[in-house]
mmCIF file of C-alpha atoms in Angstrom:
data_model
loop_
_atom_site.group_PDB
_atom_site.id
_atom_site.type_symbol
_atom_site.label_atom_id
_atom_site.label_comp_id
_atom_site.label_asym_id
_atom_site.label_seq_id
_atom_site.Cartn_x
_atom_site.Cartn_y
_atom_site.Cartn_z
ATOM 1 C CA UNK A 964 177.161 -61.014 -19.232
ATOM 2 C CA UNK A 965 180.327 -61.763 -20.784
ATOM 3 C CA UNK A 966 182.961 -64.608 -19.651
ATOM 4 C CA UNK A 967 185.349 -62.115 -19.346
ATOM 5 C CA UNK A 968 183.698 -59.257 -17.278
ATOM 6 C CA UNK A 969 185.884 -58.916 -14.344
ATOM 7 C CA UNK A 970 183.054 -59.657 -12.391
ATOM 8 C CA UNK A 971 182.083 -63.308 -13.706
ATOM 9 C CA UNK A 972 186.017 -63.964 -13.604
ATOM 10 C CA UNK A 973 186.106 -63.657 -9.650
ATOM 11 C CA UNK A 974 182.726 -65.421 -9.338
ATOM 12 C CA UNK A 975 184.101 -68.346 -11.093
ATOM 13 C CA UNK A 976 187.774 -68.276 -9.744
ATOM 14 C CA UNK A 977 186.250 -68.645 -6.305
ATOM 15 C CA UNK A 978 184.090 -71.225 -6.939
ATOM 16 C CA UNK A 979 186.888 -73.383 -9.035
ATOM 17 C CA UNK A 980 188.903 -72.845 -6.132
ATOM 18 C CA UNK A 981 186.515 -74.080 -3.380
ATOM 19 C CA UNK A 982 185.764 -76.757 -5.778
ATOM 20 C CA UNK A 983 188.663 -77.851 -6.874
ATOM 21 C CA UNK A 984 190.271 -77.868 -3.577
ATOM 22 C CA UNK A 985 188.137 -80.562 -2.233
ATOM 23 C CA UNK A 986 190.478 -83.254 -3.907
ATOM 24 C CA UNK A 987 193.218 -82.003 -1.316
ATOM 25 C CA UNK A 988 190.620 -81.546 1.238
ATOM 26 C CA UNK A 989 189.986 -85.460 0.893
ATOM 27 C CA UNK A 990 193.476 -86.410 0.874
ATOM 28 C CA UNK A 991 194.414 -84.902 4.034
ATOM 29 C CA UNK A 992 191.220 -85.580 5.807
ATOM 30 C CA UNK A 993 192.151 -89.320 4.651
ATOM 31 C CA UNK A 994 195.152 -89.304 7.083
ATOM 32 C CA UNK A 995 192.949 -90.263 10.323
ATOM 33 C CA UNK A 996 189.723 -91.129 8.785
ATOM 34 C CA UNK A 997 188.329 -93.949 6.957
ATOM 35 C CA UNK A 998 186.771 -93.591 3.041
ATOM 36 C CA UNK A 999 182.874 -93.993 3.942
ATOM 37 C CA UNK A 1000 183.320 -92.131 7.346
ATOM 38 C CA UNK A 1001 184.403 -88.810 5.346
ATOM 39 C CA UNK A 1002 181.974 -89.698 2.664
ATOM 40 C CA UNK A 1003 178.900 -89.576 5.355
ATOM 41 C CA UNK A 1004 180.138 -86.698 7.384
ATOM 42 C CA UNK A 1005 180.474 -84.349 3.826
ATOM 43 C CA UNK A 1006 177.212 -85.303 2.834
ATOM 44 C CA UNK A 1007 175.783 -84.573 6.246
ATOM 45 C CA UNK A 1008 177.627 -81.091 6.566
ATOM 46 C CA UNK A 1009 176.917 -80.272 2.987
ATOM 47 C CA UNK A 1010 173.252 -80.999 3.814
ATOM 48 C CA UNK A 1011 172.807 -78.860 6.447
ATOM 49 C CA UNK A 1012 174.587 -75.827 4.870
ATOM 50 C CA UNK A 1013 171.849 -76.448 1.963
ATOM 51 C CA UNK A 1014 169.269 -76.985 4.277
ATOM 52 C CA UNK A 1015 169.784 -73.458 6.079
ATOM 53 C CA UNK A 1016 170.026 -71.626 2.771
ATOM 54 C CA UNK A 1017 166.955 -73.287 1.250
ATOM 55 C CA UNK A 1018 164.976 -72.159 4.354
ATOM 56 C CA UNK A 1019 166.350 -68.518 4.320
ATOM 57 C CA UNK A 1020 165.173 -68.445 0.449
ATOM 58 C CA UNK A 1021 161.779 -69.746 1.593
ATOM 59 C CA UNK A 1022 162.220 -73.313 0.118
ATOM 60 C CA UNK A 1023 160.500 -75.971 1.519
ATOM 61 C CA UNK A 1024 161.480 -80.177 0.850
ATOM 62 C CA UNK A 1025 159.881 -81.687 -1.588
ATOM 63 C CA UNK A 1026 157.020 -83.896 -0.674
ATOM 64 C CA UNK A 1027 155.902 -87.548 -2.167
ATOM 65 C CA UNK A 1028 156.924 -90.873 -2.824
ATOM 66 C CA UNK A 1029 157.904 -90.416 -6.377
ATOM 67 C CA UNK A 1030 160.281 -87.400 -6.089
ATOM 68 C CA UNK A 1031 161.871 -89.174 -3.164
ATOM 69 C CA UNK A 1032 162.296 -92.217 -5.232
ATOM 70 C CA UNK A 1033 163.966 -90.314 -8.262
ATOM 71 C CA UNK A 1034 166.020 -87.924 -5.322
ATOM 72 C CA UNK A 1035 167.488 -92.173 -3.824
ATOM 73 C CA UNK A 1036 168.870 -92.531 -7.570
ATOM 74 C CA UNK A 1037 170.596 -89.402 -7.603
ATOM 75 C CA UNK A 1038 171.724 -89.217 -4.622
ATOM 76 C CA UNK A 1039 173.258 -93.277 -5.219
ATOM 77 C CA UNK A 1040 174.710 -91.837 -8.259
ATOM 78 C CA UNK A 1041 175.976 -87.752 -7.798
ATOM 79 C CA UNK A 1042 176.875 -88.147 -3.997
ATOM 80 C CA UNK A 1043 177.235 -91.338 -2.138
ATOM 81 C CA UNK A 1044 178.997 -93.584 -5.393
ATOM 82 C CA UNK A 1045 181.276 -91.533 -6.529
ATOM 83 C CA UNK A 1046 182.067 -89.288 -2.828
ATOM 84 C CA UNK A 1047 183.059 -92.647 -1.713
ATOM 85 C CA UNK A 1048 184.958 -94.137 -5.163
ATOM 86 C CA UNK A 1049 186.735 -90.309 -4.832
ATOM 87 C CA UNK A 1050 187.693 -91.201 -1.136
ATOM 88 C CA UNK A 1051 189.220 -94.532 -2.007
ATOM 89 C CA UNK A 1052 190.812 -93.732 -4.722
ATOM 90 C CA UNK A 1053 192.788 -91.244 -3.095
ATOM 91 C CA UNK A 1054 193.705 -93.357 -0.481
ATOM 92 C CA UNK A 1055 196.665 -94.522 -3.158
ATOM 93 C CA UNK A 1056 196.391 -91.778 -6.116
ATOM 94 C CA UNK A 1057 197.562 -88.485 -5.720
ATOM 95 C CA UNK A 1058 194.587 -85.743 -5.444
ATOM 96 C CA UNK A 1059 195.829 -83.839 -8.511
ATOM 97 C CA UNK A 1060 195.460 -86.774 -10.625
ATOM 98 C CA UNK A 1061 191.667 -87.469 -8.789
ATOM 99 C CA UNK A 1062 190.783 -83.873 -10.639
ATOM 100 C CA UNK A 1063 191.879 -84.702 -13.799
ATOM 101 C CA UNK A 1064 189.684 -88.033 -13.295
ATOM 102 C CA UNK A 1065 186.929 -85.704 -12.401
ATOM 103 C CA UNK A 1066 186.779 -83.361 -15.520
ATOM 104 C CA UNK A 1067 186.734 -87.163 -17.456
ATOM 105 C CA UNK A 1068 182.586 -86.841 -16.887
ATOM 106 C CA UNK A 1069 181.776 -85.266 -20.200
ATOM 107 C CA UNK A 1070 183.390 -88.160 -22.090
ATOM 108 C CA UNK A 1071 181.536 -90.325 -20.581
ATOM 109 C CA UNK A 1072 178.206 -88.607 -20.860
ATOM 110 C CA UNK A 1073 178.886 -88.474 -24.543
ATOM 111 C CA UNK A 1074 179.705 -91.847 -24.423
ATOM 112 C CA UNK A 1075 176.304 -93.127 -22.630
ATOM 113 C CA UNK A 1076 174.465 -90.406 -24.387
ATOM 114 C CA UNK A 1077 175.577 -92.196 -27.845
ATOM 115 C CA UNK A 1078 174.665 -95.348 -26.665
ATOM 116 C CA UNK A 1079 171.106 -95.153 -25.313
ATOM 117 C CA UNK A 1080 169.931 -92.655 -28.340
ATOM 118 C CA UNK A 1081 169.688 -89.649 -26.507
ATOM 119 C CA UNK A 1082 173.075 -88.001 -28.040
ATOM 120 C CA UNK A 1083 171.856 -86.595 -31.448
ATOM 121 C CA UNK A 1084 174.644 -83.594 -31.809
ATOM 122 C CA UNK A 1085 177.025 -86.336 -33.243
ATOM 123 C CA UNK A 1086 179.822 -84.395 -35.345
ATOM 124 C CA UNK A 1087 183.439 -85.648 -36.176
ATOM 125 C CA UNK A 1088 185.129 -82.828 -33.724
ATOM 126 C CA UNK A 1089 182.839 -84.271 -30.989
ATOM 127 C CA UNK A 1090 183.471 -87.855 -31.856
ATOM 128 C CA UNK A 1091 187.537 -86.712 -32.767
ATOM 129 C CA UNK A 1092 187.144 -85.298 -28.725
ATOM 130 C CA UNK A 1093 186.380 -88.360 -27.382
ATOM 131 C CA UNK A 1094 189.021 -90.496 -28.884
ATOM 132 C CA UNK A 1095 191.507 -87.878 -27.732
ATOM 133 C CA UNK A 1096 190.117 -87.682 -24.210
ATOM 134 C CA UNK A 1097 190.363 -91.436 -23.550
ATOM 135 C CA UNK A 1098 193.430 -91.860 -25.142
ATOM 136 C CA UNK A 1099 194.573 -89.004 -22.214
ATOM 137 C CA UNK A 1100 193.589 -90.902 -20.160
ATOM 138 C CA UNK A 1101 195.407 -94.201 -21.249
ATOM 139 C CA UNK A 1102 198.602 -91.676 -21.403
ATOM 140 C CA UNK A 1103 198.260 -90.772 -17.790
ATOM 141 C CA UNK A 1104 197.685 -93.978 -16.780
ATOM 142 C CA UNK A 1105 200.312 -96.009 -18.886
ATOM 143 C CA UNK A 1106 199.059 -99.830 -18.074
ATOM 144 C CA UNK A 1107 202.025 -100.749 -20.755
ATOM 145 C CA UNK A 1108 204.496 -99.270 -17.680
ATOM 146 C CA UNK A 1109 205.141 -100.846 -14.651
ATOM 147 C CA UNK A 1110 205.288 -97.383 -13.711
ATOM 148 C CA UNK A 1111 202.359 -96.566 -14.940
ATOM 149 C CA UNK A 1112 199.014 -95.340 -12.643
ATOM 150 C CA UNK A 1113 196.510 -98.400 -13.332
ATOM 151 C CA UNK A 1114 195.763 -99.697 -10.317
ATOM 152 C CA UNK A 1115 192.247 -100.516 -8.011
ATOM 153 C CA UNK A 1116 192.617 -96.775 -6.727
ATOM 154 C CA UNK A 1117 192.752 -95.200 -10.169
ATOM 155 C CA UNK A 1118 189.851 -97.426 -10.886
ATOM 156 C CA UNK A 1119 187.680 -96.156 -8.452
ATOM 157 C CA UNK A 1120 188.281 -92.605 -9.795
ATOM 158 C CA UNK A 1121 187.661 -93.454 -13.038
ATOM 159 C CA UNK A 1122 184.109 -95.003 -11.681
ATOM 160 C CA UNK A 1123 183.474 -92.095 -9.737
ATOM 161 C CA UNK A 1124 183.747 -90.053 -13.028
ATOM 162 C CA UNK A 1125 180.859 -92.648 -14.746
ATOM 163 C CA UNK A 1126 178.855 -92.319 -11.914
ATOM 164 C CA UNK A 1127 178.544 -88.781 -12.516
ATOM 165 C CA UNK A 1128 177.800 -89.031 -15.974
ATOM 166 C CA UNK A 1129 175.300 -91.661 -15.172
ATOM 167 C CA UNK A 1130 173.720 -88.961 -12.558
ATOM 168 C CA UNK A 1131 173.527 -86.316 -15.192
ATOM 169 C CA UNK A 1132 171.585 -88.222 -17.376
ATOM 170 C CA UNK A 1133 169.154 -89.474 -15.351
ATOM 171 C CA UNK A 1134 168.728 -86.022 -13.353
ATOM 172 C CA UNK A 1135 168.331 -84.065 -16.669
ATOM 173 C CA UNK A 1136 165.345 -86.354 -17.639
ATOM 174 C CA UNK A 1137 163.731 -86.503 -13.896
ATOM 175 C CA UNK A 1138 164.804 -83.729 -11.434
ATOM 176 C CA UNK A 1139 164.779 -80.688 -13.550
ATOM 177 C CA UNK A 1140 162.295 -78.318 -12.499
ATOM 178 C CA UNK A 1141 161.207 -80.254 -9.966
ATOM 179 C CA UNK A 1142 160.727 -77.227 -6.692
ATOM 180 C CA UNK A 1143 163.342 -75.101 -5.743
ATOM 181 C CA UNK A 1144 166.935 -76.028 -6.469
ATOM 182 C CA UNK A 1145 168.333 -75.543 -3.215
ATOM 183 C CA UNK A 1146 165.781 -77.763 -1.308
ATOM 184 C CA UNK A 1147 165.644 -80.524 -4.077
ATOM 185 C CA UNK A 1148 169.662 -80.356 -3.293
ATOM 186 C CA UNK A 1149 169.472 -80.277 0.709
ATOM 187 C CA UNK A 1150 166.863 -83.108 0.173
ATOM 188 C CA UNK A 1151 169.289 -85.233 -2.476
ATOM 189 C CA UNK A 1152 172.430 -84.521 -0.062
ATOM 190 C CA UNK A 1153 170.127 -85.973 3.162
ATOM 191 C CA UNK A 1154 169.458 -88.832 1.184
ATOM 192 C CA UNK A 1155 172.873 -89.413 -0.145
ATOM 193 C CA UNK A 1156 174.073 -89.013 4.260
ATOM 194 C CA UNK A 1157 171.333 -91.647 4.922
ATOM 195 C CA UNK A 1158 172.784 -94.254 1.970
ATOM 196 C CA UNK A 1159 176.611 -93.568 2.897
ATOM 197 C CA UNK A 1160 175.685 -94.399 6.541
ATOM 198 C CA UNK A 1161 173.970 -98.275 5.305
ATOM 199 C CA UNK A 1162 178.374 -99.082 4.173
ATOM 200 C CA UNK A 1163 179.627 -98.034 7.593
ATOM 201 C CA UNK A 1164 179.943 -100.998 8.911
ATOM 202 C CA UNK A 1165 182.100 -102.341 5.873
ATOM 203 C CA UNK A 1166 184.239 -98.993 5.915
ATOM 204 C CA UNK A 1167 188.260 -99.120 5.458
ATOM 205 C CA UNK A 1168 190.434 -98.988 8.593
ATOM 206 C CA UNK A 1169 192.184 -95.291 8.749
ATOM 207 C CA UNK A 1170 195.243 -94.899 7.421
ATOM 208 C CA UNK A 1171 195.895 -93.130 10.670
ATOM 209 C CA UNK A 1172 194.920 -92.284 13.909
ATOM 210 C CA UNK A 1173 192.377 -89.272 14.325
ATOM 211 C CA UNK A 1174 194.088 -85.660 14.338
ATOM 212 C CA UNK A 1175 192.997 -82.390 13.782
ATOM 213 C CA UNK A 1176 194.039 -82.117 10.533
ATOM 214 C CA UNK A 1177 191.379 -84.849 9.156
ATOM 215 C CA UNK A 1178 188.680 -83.230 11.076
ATOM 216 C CA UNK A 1179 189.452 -79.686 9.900
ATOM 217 C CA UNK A 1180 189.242 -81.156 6.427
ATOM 218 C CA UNK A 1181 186.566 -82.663 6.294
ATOM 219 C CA UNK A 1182 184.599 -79.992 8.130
ATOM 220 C CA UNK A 1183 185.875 -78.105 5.289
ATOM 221 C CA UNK A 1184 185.098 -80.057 2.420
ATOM 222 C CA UNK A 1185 181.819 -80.842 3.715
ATOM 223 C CA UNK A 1186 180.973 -77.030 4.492
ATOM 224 C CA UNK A 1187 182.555 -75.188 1.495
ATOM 225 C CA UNK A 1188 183.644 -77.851 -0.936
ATOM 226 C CA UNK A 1189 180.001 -79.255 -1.054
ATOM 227 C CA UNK A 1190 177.204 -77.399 0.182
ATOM 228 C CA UNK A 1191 178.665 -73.644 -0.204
ATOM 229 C CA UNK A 1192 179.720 -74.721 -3.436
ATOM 230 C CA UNK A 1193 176.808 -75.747 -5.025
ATOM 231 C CA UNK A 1194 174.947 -72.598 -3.808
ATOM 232 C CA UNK A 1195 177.085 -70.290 -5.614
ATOM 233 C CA UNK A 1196 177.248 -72.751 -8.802
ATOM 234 C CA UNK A 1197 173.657 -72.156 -9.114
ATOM 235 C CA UNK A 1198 173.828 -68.378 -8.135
ATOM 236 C CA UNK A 1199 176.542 -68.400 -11.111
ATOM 237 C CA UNK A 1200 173.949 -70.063 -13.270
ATOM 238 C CA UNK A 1201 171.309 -67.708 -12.462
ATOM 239 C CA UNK A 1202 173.350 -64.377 -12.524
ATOM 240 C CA UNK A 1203 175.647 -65.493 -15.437
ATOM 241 C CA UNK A 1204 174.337 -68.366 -17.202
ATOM 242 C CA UNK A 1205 175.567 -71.777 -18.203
ATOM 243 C CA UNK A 1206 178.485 -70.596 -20.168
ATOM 244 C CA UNK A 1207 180.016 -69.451 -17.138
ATOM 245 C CA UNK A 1208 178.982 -72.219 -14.625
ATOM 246 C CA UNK A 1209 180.656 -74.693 -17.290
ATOM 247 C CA UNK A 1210 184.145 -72.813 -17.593
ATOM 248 C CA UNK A 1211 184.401 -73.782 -13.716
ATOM 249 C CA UNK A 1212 184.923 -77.576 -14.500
ATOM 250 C CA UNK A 1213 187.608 -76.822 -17.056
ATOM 251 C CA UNK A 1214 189.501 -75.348 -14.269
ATOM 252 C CA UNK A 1215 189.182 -77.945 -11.300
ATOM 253 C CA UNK A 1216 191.986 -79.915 -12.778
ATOM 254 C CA UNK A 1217 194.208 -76.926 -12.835
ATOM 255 C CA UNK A 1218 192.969 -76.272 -9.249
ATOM 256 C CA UNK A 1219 193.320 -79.786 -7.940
ATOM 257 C CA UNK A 1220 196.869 -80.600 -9.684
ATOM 258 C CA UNK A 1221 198.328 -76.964 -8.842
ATOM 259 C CA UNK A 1222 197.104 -77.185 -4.588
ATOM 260 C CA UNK A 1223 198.497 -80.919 -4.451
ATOM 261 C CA UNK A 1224 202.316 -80.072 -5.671
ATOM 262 C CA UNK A 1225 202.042 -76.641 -3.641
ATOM 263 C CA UNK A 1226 200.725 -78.423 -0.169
ATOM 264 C CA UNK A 1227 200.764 -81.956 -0.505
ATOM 265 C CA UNK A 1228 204.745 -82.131 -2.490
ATOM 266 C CA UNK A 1229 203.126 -84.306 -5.378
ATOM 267 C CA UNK A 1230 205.263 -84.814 -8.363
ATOM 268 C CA UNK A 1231 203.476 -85.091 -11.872
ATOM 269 C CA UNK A 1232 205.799 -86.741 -14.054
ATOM 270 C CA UNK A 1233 206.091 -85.033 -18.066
ATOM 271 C CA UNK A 1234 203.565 -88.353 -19.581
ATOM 272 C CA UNK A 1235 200.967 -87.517 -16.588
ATOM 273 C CA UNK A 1236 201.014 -83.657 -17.250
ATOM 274 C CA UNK A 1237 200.591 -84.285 -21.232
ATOM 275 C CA UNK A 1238 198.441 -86.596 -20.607
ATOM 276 C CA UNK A 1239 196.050 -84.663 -18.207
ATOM 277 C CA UNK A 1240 196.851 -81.856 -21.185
ATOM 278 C CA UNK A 1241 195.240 -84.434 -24.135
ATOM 279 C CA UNK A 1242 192.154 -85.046 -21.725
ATOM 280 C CA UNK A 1243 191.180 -81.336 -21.374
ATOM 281 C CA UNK A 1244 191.804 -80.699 -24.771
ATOM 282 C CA UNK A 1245 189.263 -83.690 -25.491
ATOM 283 C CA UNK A 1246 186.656 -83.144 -23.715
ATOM 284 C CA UNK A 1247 186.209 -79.266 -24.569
ATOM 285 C CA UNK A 1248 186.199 -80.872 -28.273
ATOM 286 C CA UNK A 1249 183.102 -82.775 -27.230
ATOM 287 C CA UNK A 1250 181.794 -79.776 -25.765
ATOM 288 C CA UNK A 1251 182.038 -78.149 -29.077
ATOM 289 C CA UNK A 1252 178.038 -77.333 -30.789
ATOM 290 C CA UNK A 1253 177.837 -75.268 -33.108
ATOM 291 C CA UNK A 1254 174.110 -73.929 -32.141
ATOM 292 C CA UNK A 1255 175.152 -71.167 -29.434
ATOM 293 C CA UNK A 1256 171.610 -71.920 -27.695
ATOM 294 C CA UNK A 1257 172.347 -73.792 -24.060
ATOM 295 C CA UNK A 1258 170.185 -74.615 -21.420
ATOM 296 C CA UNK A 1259 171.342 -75.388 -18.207
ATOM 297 C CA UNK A 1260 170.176 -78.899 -16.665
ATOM 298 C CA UNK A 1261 171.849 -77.848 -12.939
ATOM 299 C CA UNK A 1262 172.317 -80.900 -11.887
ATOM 300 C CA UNK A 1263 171.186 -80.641 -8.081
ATOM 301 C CA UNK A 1264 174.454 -80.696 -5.773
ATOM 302 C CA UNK A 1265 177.143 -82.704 -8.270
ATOM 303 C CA UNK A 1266 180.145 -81.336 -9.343
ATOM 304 C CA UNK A 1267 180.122 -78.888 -11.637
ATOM 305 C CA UNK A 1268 180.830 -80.326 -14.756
ATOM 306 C CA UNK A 1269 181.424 -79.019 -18.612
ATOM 307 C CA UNK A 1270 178.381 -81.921 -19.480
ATOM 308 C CA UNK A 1271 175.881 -80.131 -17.297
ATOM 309 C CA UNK A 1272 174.640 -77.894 -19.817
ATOM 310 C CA UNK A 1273 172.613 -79.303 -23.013
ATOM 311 C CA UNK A 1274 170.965 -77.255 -26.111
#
């Protein structure tokens, strides 16, 4: 099915928006609880939406030591790491800027993929891509400006965007078909709760007390911004293919920058916006292949990302 059946466009319009939301969903749910606390309670929530909807499609949890071992590395790497380096980050960088930081996962996939051999669709558009993406990223950031956005807290984002890269990788070599999507998920998400839960006692005071608004959004982003989310990224994959599930991280930028000026009042200076600008335009260069042949790796409940699809 076509990109541009009216159909796929709704699918993947609601699913950037649920997605893309959960940058604002973590900023607000920041203002009366700590970073690891909303870390453990998403991962919990999102498990047990997963968990339903794997037993409704008749999935069961995978059994054995060594798929429970490779499910602890994922689950270090796509859910407790970066949830947490998301949640911190925030705490001083504005959500719309945490999106942008989030669609910066390809580069570095290319990046890793280059330098452990696995990368062998090298071209100089790919290559020209990657230069252009990072030196986005340098723009929005501006570390020669005392005005400029490098700081611990845009750090963390920036290490929440390796960490997903790092995920993909590994998951691509050791989770795919490995049982039923949606369990492997629920199972990944449990395992990510369980990990989050061991840095609780080392969490970040709130920058608040507890209010309604926190809980609401974190309920939220746990429910829909994680573990609805991923079911209808892989019923997007299945009904429309990877072309379509990939579009959706082009557009959580848009999502994330557009809800935080709109709700939250954040102001994106003209160097950030060109800046965010050069890194989209980068990273679909590295995207570029010219074989049309993709095949999905679905990386089990991550963000969806423009790297999670591979020829």
């Amino acid at each position: 099915m076509s990109i541009g059946a009216p159909g796929t466009l709704i699918r993947v319009g609601v699913l950037a928006l649920l997605w893309g939301s959960g940058f604002l969903w973590i900023k607000l749910a920041l203002t009366g609880l700590p970073p690891v606390q909303v870390t453990v309670i998403r991962c919990a929530l999102g498990a047990a939406v997963l968990l339903a909807l794997s037993r409704w499609a008749g999935q069961r949890l995978p059994r054995g030591r060594r798929i429970w071992g490779r499910l602890l590395v994922a689950a270090f790497f796509c859910n407790a790491l970066p949830f947490a380096l998301f949640s911190i980050g925030e705490l001083t960088v504005d959500s719309g800027v945490a999106g942008v930081m989030n669609a910066t996962t390809p580069l570095w996939s290319l990046l890793i993929g280059i330098g452990i051999g696995t990368e062998r669709r090298i071209t100089v558009i790919r290559v020209g891509g990657l230069v252009l993406g990072f030196a986005g990223i340098l723009l929005i950031f501006a570390p020669w400006q005392k005005s400029g956005l490098l700081g611990w807290g845009t750090l963390a984002l920036l290490g929440a965007g390796i960490s997903y890269a790092i995920a993909f990788a590994y998951m691509g070599r050791k989770l795919v078909g490995e049982g039923g999507p949606i369990a492997i998920s629920a199972a990944q998400l449990l395992t990510a709760t369980g990990l989050s839960a061991l840095a609780l006692p080392f969490d970040a005071a709130p920058s608040g007390p507890l209010n309604v608004t926190a809980v609401v959004a974190v309920v939220v982003l746990g429910i829909f911004g994680t573990g609805v989310t991923f079911y209808l990224n892989y019923r997007l994959i299945a009904a429309e293919g990877a072309t379509s599930a990939a579009t959706v991280g082009y557009l959580l930028p848009v999502v994330s920058v557009a809800l935080g000026a709109i709700v939250l009042g954040e102001e994106l200076g003209p160097r950030v916006l060109a800046g965010m600008a050069v890194v989209l335009l980068g990273v679909a260069l590295t995207r570029y292949v010219r074989s049309s042949a993709s095949k999905s790796i679905s990386s089990p409940s991550c963000q969806p990302s423009p790297s999670v699809s591979r020829s």
